[in-house]
Short mmCIF file of C-alpha atoms and ligand atoms in Angstrom, two decimals:
data_model
loop_
_atom_site.label_atom_id
_atom_site.label_comp_id
_atom_site.label_asym_id
_atom_site.label_seq_id
_atom_site.Cartn_x
_atom_site.Cartn_y
_atom_site.Cartn_z
CA UNK A 984 4.12 -41.38 -46.20
CA UNK A 985 6.82 -43.36 -47.52
CA UNK A 986 10.52 -43.09 -46.50
CA UNK A 987 13.29 -44.41 -49.31
CA UNK A 988 16.63 -45.33 -48.12
CA UNK A 989 18.15 -47.49 -50.52
CA UNK A 990 18.20 -47.81 -54.41
CA UNK A 991 17.25 -51.18 -54.95
CA UNK A 992 14.62 -51.63 -57.65
CA UNK A 993 11.59 -52.46 -55.94
CA UNK A 994 8.51 -54.17 -57.88
CA UNK A 995 5.95 -53.24 -55.37
CA UNK A 996 3.97 -50.45 -56.26
CA UNK A 997 2.58 -48.11 -53.52
CA UNK A 998 1.11 -44.74 -52.97
CA UNK A 999 1.82 -41.89 -50.58
CA UNK A 1000 1.13 -38.29 -50.01
CA UNK A 1001 4.91 -37.42 -49.62
CA UNK A 1002 7.93 -39.48 -50.33
CA UNK A 1003 11.06 -38.60 -48.07
CA UNK A 1004 14.28 -39.68 -49.72
CA UNK A 1005 16.91 -40.35 -47.06
CA UNK A 1006 16.14 -42.18 -43.65
CA UNK A 1007 18.84 -40.01 -41.64
CA UNK A 1008 17.89 -37.55 -38.94
CA UNK A 1009 16.80 -35.14 -41.57
CA UNK A 1010 14.56 -37.26 -43.33
CA UNK A 1011 13.20 -38.87 -40.35
CA UNK A 1012 12.50 -35.47 -38.58
CA UNK A 1013 10.60 -34.61 -42.01
CA UNK A 1014 8.62 -37.53 -42.00
CA UNK A 1015 7.94 -37.07 -38.20
CA UNK A 1016 6.71 -33.88 -38.25
CA UNK A 1017 4.34 -34.65 -41.46
CA UNK A 1018 3.13 -37.95 -39.53
CA UNK A 1019 2.41 -35.64 -36.50
CA UNK A 1020 0.70 -32.91 -38.36
CA UNK A 1021 -1.75 -35.82 -40.29
CA UNK A 1022 -2.41 -37.33 -36.92
CA UNK A 1023 -3.53 -34.09 -35.36
CA UNK A 1024 -5.85 -33.25 -38.45
CA UNK A 1025 -6.86 -36.82 -38.36
CA UNK A 1026 -8.05 -36.63 -34.84
CA UNK A 1027 -9.50 -33.19 -35.27
CA UNK A 1028 -11.42 -34.06 -38.70
CA UNK A 1029 -12.57 -37.41 -37.62
CA UNK A 1030 -13.27 -36.90 -33.88
CA UNK A 1031 -14.54 -33.56 -33.69
CA UNK A 1032 -15.56 -32.65 -37.50
CA UNK A 1033 -14.16 -29.13 -37.07
CA UNK A 1034 -10.64 -27.45 -37.58
CA UNK A 1035 -8.39 -27.51 -34.52
CA UNK A 1036 -8.32 -23.56 -34.42
CA UNK A 1037 -12.26 -23.47 -34.23
CA UNK A 1038 -12.17 -25.60 -30.78
CA UNK A 1039 -11.59 -24.54 -27.41
CA UNK A 1040 -8.60 -26.65 -25.81
CA UNK A 1041 -10.94 -27.07 -22.76
CA UNK A 1042 -13.65 -28.29 -25.12
CA UNK A 1043 -11.05 -30.75 -26.67
CA UNK A 1044 -10.00 -31.96 -23.07
CA UNK A 1045 -13.64 -32.18 -21.82
CA UNK A 1046 -14.64 -34.26 -24.89
CA UNK A 1047 -11.66 -36.55 -24.68
CA UNK A 1048 -12.17 -37.08 -20.99
CA UNK A 1049 -16.08 -37.73 -21.39
CA UNK A 1050 -15.28 -40.87 -23.54
CA UNK A 1051 -12.33 -42.12 -21.52
CA UNK A 1052 -9.41 -41.19 -23.79
CA UNK A 1053 -8.04 -40.62 -27.51
CA UNK A 1054 -7.55 -44.39 -27.78
CA UNK A 1055 -11.11 -45.27 -27.01
CA UNK A 1056 -12.26 -42.26 -29.30
CA UNK A 1057 -10.41 -43.46 -32.47
CA UNK A 1058 -10.59 -47.28 -32.02
CA UNK A 1059 -12.82 -49.77 -33.94
CA UNK A 1060 -12.13 -52.47 -31.50
CA UNK A 1061 -13.34 -51.72 -27.93
CA UNK A 1062 -13.65 -48.01 -29.06
CA UNK A 1063 -16.12 -45.69 -30.32
CA UNK A 1064 -16.45 -47.39 -33.73
CA UNK A 1065 -16.96 -50.93 -32.18
CA UNK A 1066 -20.31 -51.85 -33.30
CA UNK A 1067 -23.01 -51.33 -35.78
CA UNK A 1068 -26.51 -51.80 -35.31
CA UNK A 1069 -28.19 -54.43 -37.53
CA UNK A 1070 -31.17 -52.48 -39.04
CA UNK A 1071 -29.86 -48.99 -37.96
CA UNK A 1072 -29.29 -46.97 -34.90
CA UNK A 1073 -32.70 -45.12 -35.48
CA UNK A 1074 -34.31 -48.50 -33.85
CA UNK A 1075 -33.30 -47.20 -30.52
CA UNK A 1076 -35.11 -44.15 -30.77
CA UNK A 1077 -38.16 -45.76 -32.50
CA UNK A 1078 -38.14 -48.37 -29.88
CA UNK A 1079 -38.15 -45.66 -26.57
CA UNK A 1080 -40.86 -43.83 -28.74
CA UNK A 1081 -42.87 -46.85 -28.91
CA UNK A 1082 -42.96 -47.35 -25.28
CA UNK A 1083 -44.38 -43.59 -24.77
CA UNK A 1084 -47.01 -44.02 -27.38
CA UNK A 1085 -49.20 -41.18 -28.11
CA UNK A 1086 -47.17 -38.91 -25.72
CA UNK A 1087 -44.71 -38.43 -28.75
CA UNK A 1088 -45.95 -35.54 -30.85
CA UNK A 1089 -44.28 -35.51 -34.42
CA UNK A 1090 -44.00 -32.46 -36.85
CA UNK A 1091 -44.92 -29.85 -34.11
CA UNK A 1092 -41.60 -27.60 -33.95
CA UNK A 1093 -41.76 -25.64 -30.76
CA UNK A 1094 -41.29 -22.06 -31.62
CA UNK A 1095 -41.83 -20.31 -28.06
CA UNK A 1096 -41.43 -21.11 -24.47
CA UNK A 1097 -43.17 -18.86 -21.85
CA UNK A 1098 -42.08 -19.49 -18.38
CA UNK A 1099 -42.71 -18.37 -14.85
CA UNK A 1100 -43.08 -19.27 -11.11
CA UNK A 1101 -46.44 -21.21 -11.78
CA UNK A 1102 -45.56 -22.91 -14.95
CA UNK A 1103 -44.62 -22.97 -18.67
CA UNK A 1104 -46.28 -22.55 -21.96
CA UNK A 1105 -44.89 -24.24 -25.09
CA UNK A 1106 -45.94 -23.19 -28.27
CA UNK A 1107 -46.04 -24.64 -31.77
CA UNK A 1108 -47.70 -23.67 -34.82
CA UNK A 1109 -50.85 -25.67 -34.19
CA UNK A 1110 -50.51 -26.23 -30.35
CA UNK A 1111 -50.31 -24.79 -27.10
CA UNK A 1112 -49.11 -26.99 -23.94
CA UNK A 1113 -49.12 -26.10 -20.44
CA UNK A 1114 -46.83 -27.79 -17.93
CA UNK A 1115 -44.98 -27.62 -14.78
CA UNK A 1116 -41.50 -27.82 -16.41
CA UNK A 1117 -40.02 -28.24 -19.78
CA UNK A 1118 -36.74 -30.06 -20.64
CA UNK A 1119 -35.20 -28.55 -24.03
CA UNK A 1120 -33.47 -31.60 -25.28
CA UNK A 1121 -32.06 -29.98 -28.46
CA UNK A 1122 -28.41 -29.15 -29.58
CA UNK A 1123 -27.34 -25.62 -27.78
CA UNK A 1124 -27.82 -23.58 -31.14
CA UNK A 1125 -31.02 -24.93 -31.83
CA UNK A 1126 -32.13 -24.13 -28.26
CA UNK A 1127 -30.91 -20.65 -28.84
CA UNK A 1128 -33.12 -20.26 -31.74
CA UNK A 1129 -36.29 -20.71 -29.68
CA UNK A 1130 -37.96 -17.64 -28.21
CA UNK A 1131 -38.29 -17.49 -24.42
CA UNK A 1132 -40.58 -15.25 -22.85
CA UNK A 1133 -39.15 -13.51 -20.57
CA UNK A 1134 -36.16 -13.81 -22.49
CA UNK A 1135 -33.12 -15.62 -21.07
CA UNK A 1136 -29.97 -14.27 -19.56
CA UNK A 1137 -27.20 -12.76 -21.73
CA UNK A 1138 -24.55 -15.27 -20.33
CA UNK A 1139 -27.12 -18.10 -21.41
CA UNK A 1140 -27.86 -16.60 -24.73
CA UNK A 1141 -24.06 -16.04 -25.41
CA UNK A 1142 -23.27 -19.72 -24.81
CA UNK A 1143 -25.70 -20.58 -27.30
CA UNK A 1144 -24.67 -17.78 -29.74
CA UNK A 1145 -21.18 -19.54 -29.35
CA UNK A 1146 -22.06 -23.33 -29.76
CA UNK A 1147 -22.12 -24.15 -33.41
CA UNK A 1148 -22.66 -27.53 -34.87
CA UNK A 1149 -19.65 -29.39 -36.57
CA UNK A 1150 -20.17 -30.12 -40.09
CA UNK A 1151 -20.60 -33.61 -41.93
CA UNK A 1152 -21.50 -35.50 -44.74
CA UNK A 1153 -22.08 -39.42 -44.41
CA UNK A 1154 -21.81 -41.66 -47.61
CA UNK A 1155 -22.66 -45.20 -48.04
CA UNK A 1156 -21.38 -47.16 -51.26
CA UNK A 1157 -23.11 -50.52 -51.67
CA UNK A 1158 -21.48 -53.33 -53.58
CA UNK A 1159 -22.41 -56.78 -54.31
CA UNK A 1160 -20.19 -58.03 -52.01
CA UNK A 1161 -16.90 -56.64 -49.93
CA UNK A 1162 -14.50 -57.03 -52.70
CA UNK A 1163 -11.65 -55.48 -50.84
CA UNK A 1164 -11.71 -58.06 -48.23
CA UNK A 1165 -10.33 -60.26 -51.07
CA UNK A 1166 -7.64 -57.99 -51.82
CA UNK A 1167 -6.44 -58.10 -48.23
CA UNK A 1168 -7.80 -54.59 -47.29
CA UNK A 1169 -9.72 -53.73 -44.31
CA UNK A 1170 -11.78 -51.25 -45.71
CA UNK A 1171 -10.53 -48.56 -43.41
CA UNK A 1172 -9.03 -45.33 -44.88
CA UNK A 1173 -7.92 -42.13 -43.93
CA UNK A 1174 -6.96 -39.30 -46.08
CA UNK A 1175 -6.25 -35.75 -46.10
CA UNK A 1176 -6.64 -34.38 -49.57
CA UNK A 1177 -9.58 -34.85 -51.12
CA UNK A 1178 -13.15 -34.65 -49.80
CA UNK A 1179 -13.43 -38.03 -47.84
CA UNK A 1180 -11.29 -37.69 -44.50
CA UNK A 1181 -12.30 -41.58 -43.59
CA UNK A 1182 -13.91 -44.73 -44.84
CA UNK A 1183 -14.80 -47.70 -43.02
CA UNK A 1184 -16.24 -51.15 -43.91
CA UNK A 1185 -19.81 -51.09 -42.71
CA UNK A 1186 -21.02 -54.38 -44.28
CA UNK A 1187 -23.32 -56.56 -42.32
CA UNK A 1188 -21.71 -59.64 -40.50
CA UNK A 1189 -22.58 -61.90 -43.55
CA UNK A 1190 -20.93 -59.56 -46.03
CA UNK A 1191 -24.10 -59.15 -48.26
CA UNK A 1192 -23.97 -56.67 -49.55
CA UNK A 1193 -20.86 -55.16 -49.30
CA UNK A 1194 -20.81 -51.59 -47.61
CA UNK A 1195 -18.21 -48.62 -47.32
CA UNK A 1196 -19.15 -45.63 -45.47
CA UNK A 1197 -17.26 -42.45 -45.85
CA UNK A 1198 -17.52 -39.06 -44.07
CA UNK A 1199 -16.83 -35.61 -45.60
CA UNK A 1200 -15.75 -33.53 -42.44
CA UNK A 1201 -15.41 -29.86 -41.23
CA UNK A 1202 -14.86 -27.10 -43.62
CA UNK A 1203 -14.69 -29.82 -46.41
CA UNK A 1204 -18.16 -30.55 -45.55
CA UNK A 1205 -19.39 -27.21 -45.98
CA UNK A 1206 -17.30 -26.73 -49.16
CA UNK A 1207 -18.57 -29.70 -50.55
CA UNK A 1208 -22.34 -29.19 -49.72
CA UNK A 1209 -22.48 -25.78 -51.74
CA UNK A 1210 -21.60 -28.04 -54.89
CA UNK A 1211 -23.99 -29.88 -57.31
CA UNK A 1212 -25.00 -32.97 -56.24
CA UNK A 1213 -23.33 -34.49 -59.37
CA UNK A 1214 -20.04 -32.68 -58.42
CA UNK A 1215 -20.16 -34.05 -55.08
CA UNK A 1216 -20.85 -37.52 -56.03
CA UNK A 1217 -17.92 -37.33 -58.73
CA UNK A 1218 -15.54 -36.30 -55.97
CA UNK A 1219 -16.51 -38.54 -53.35
CA UNK A 1220 -16.21 -41.61 -55.92
CA UNK A 1221 -12.74 -40.38 -56.89
CA UNK A 1222 -11.77 -40.72 -53.05
CA UNK A 1223 -13.10 -44.10 -52.78
CA UNK A 1224 -11.25 -45.19 -56.11
CA UNK A 1225 -8.06 -43.51 -54.67
CA UNK A 1226 -8.42 -45.50 -51.50
CA UNK A 1227 -9.77 -48.98 -52.93
CA UNK A 1228 -9.25 -49.27 -56.58
CA UNK A 1229 -11.42 -48.58 -59.63
CA UNK A 1230 -14.01 -50.95 -58.49
CA UNK A 1231 -14.77 -48.83 -55.59
CA UNK A 1232 -15.64 -45.90 -57.85
CA UNK A 1233 -18.52 -47.88 -59.37
CA UNK A 1234 -21.03 -48.87 -56.68
CA UNK A 1235 -24.53 -50.52 -57.30
CA UNK A 1236 -26.01 -47.87 -54.79
CA UNK A 1237 -24.93 -44.63 -53.61
CA UNK A 1238 -26.56 -42.99 -50.67
CA UNK A 1239 -25.62 -39.51 -49.01
CA UNK A 1240 -26.65 -37.68 -46.21
CA UNK A 1241 -25.82 -34.08 -45.52
CA UNK A 1242 -26.57 -33.33 -41.70
CA UNK A 1243 -25.88 -29.78 -42.59
CA UNK A 1244 -28.96 -29.34 -44.68
CA UNK A 1245 -31.29 -30.66 -42.01
CA UNK A 1246 -33.22 -27.84 -40.63
CA UNK A 1247 -33.80 -29.32 -37.14
CA UNK A 1248 -30.09 -30.78 -37.03
CA UNK A 1249 -28.00 -28.45 -38.73
CA UNK A 1250 -24.79 -30.45 -38.49
CA UNK A 1251 -23.08 -33.19 -36.64
CA UNK A 1252 -21.55 -35.15 -34.94
CA UNK A 1253 -22.40 -32.36 -32.59
CA UNK A 1254 -21.91 -28.93 -31.32
CA UNK A 1255 -18.49 -27.81 -29.94
CA UNK A 1256 -17.42 -24.59 -28.34
CA UNK A 1257 -14.60 -22.46 -29.59
CA UNK A 1258 -11.73 -21.04 -27.56
CA UNK A 1259 -12.67 -19.00 -24.70
CA UNK A 1260 -16.43 -19.93 -24.52
CA UNK A 1261 -16.21 -22.58 -21.89
CA UNK A 1262 -14.89 -20.21 -19.43
CA UNK A 1263 -17.04 -17.13 -20.25
CA UNK A 1264 -20.37 -19.09 -20.31
CA UNK A 1265 -19.72 -22.91 -19.96
CA UNK A 1266 -21.36 -22.79 -16.40
CA UNK A 1267 -24.92 -22.14 -18.21
CA UNK A 1268 -24.61 -25.47 -20.25
CA UNK A 1269 -26.59 -27.61 -17.72
CA UNK A 1270 -27.85 -24.98 -15.04
CA UNK A 1271 -31.73 -25.00 -14.98
CA UNK A 1272 -33.38 -21.53 -15.74
CA UNK A 1273 -36.29 -21.77 -13.53
CA UNK A 1274 -38.63 -24.26 -14.77
CA UNK A 1275 -36.65 -24.61 -18.10
CA UNK A 1276 -33.98 -27.92 -17.99
CA UNK A 1277 -31.56 -28.62 -20.57
CA UNK A 1278 -30.50 -31.90 -22.10
CA UNK A 1279 -28.99 -33.15 -25.46
CA UNK A 1280 -25.62 -34.85 -26.04
CA UNK A 1281 -23.52 -31.65 -25.66
CA UNK A 1282 -24.84 -31.31 -22.09
CA UNK A 1283 -23.63 -35.06 -21.13
CA UNK A 1284 -20.71 -35.69 -18.91
CA UNK A 1285 -20.18 -39.24 -20.12
CA UNK A 1286 -19.73 -39.90 -23.97
CA UNK A 1287 -20.47 -36.08 -24.62
CA UNK A 1288 -21.40 -36.09 -28.46
CA UNK A 1289 -22.42 -39.60 -28.61
CA UNK A 1290 -25.76 -41.46 -28.24
CA UNK A 1291 -24.67 -42.79 -24.67
CA UNK A 1292 -24.38 -39.09 -23.78
CA UNK A 1293 -27.92 -38.20 -25.07
CA UNK A 1294 -29.46 -41.15 -22.74
CA UNK A 1295 -27.30 -39.83 -20.06
CA UNK A 1296 -28.43 -36.20 -20.47
CA UNK A 1297 -31.97 -36.95 -20.79
CA UNK A 1298 -32.04 -39.10 -17.43
CA UNK A 1299 -29.95 -36.23 -15.75
CA UNK A 1300 -32.56 -33.62 -16.55
CA UNK A 1301 -35.35 -35.92 -15.66
CA UNK A 1302 -33.90 -36.37 -12.50
CA UNK A 1303 -33.45 -32.79 -11.55
CA UNK A 1304 -37.36 -32.31 -12.15
CA UNK A 1305 -37.94 -35.82 -10.14
CA UNK A 1306 -35.76 -34.24 -7.22
CA UNK A 1307 -37.73 -30.87 -7.06
CA UNK A 1308 -40.89 -33.03 -7.09
CA UNK A 1309 -39.84 -34.78 -3.87
C1 FAD M 1146 -23.37 -38.47 -39.18
C2 FAD M 1146 -23.22 -38.87 -37.71
C3 FAD M 1146 -22.73 -40.07 -37.23
C4 FAD M 1146 -22.76 -40.32 -35.79
N1 FAD M 1146 -22.30 -41.50 -35.44
C5 FAD M 1146 -22.46 -41.90 -34.21
C6 FAD M 1146 -22.10 -43.16 -33.68
O1 FAD M 1146 -21.45 -43.85 -34.41
N2 FAD M 1146 -22.27 -43.44 -32.43
C7 FAD M 1146 -22.78 -42.46 -31.50
O2 FAD M 1146 -22.81 -42.91 -30.39
N3 FAD M 1146 -23.35 -41.25 -31.88
C8 FAD M 1146 -23.17 -40.88 -33.27
N4 FAD M 1146 -23.48 -39.64 -33.64
C9 FAD M 1146 -23.82 -38.70 -32.74
C10 FAD M 1146 -25.24 -39.11 -32.36
O3 FAD M 1146 -26.32 -38.96 -33.39
C11 FAD M 1146 -25.93 -37.99 -31.43
O4 FAD M 1146 -24.97 -37.71 -30.28
C12 FAD M 1146 -27.28 -38.25 -30.91
O5 FAD M 1146 -28.30 -38.49 -31.76
C13 FAD M 1146 -27.68 -36.76 -30.20
O6 FAD M 1146 -28.83 -36.82 -29.48
P1 FAD M 1146 -29.78 -35.91 -28.90
O7 FAD M 1146 -31.36 -36.23 -28.57
O8 FAD M 1146 -28.73 -35.02 -28.04
O9 FAD M 1146 -30.21 -34.69 -30.33
P2 FAD M 1146 -30.93 -35.19 -31.63
O10 FAD M 1146 -30.50 -36.58 -31.87
O11 FAD M 1146 -30.41 -33.83 -32.36
O12 FAD M 1146 -32.24 -34.71 -30.99
C14 FAD M 1146 -33.03 -33.47 -31.17
C15 FAD M 1146 -34.20 -33.74 -31.79
O13 FAD M 1146 -35.14 -32.52 -31.84
C16 FAD M 1146 -35.76 -32.03 -32.66
N5 FAD M 1146 -35.96 -30.70 -32.97
C17 FAD M 1146 -35.10 -29.88 -33.27
N6 FAD M 1146 -35.85 -28.64 -33.06
C18 FAD M 1146 -36.77 -28.62 -32.67
C19 FAD M 1146 -38.00 -27.90 -32.15
N7 FAD M 1146 -37.85 -26.46 -32.43
N8 FAD M 1146 -39.14 -28.36 -31.68
C20 FAD M 1146 -39.34 -29.85 -31.70
N9 FAD M 1146 -38.15 -30.32 -32.08
C21 FAD M 1146 -37.17 -29.92 -32.52
C22 FAD M 1146 -35.04 -32.70 -33.86
O14 FAD M 1146 -35.74 -32.81 -35.03
C23 FAD M 1146 -34.38 -34.11 -33.28
O15 FAD M 1146 -35.21 -35.05 -33.45
C24 FAD M 1146 -23.57 -39.15 -34.91
C25 FAD M 1146 -24.06 -38.28 -35.78
C26 FAD M 1146 -24.02 -37.73 -36.99
C27 FAD M 1146 -24.34 -36.68 -37.54
#
């Protein structure tokens, strides 16, 4: 947004969504109203990846509290976007899986859990495992799609019925070098119109190659995931161009990941509760059902929605079982 308060000729060219002419109380009030509205939209799009009206206020407060505050959630330095993993974040899961060895079974989607006083039986298409306990470490909406015998309580089922995944498409554009830095640009951009809501400089430390990462959030992700790959790419590159100039629209490589389309994930960054759901069913989120325990980042109390939260939730669910055993 730009406020123009004098008539001198300006050589500099700038771009803005809205120009307010007149820096008196009226103009300033108009600008402040728009800025607040956009800040709210930015917060909800980028942190929750969902529209404000679809979120429970309690959920928003819980989520902010679990990370330590709005500033921490939004910040790059010292906040949620502070670091990148050299080689990718999947290495954390791969390293833990490496420690566990053959105990990790891949390509065995679980469909049914039988549970009773003596133990549990877990079924996939090709396997049945008998155990004393089970930890369901899935997003609540996916946990709700499993078949439980006997069926879970109505309240627990209503919790998972009301726990949609947010929606996000992530895009990486690769360039020979981070050319935007040479132009004095940080690589950080936020925008309300257009498909992309946020862009960050995701280049490795040595700047080779240059990488911009962009996100399509919430309803926009749902809308654009229904378009053809060509239409989506054209729109997204158009946004990159608007933010960083024509060079940004011609990456050497364009990589896109729609988390909505992943059948065992179904969205991101995380599941959320709509208005009323915490009060009506929230108590069920972490409460074990007999020998069934619940993990997953949505059940974390610290950094819920993030990798740290996923780790905390897994350790908490394991400690429930260890406590019962002693
Ligand atoms: C685009 C994007 C960017 C993100 N960026 C960050 C970030 O910068 N920092 C951060 O901390 N967090 C980030 N997150 C969030 C982070 O990825 C999650 O919080 C974390 O991975 C959740 O871990 P989880 O174990 O709870 O769930 P998941 O990682 O979803 O693990 C559940 C697993 O269960 C499997 N599964 C599903 N159904 C079944 C079934 N029926 N049977 C067997 N297995 C099944 C799934 O395939 C999956 O492997 C991001 C998420 C997204 C989508």
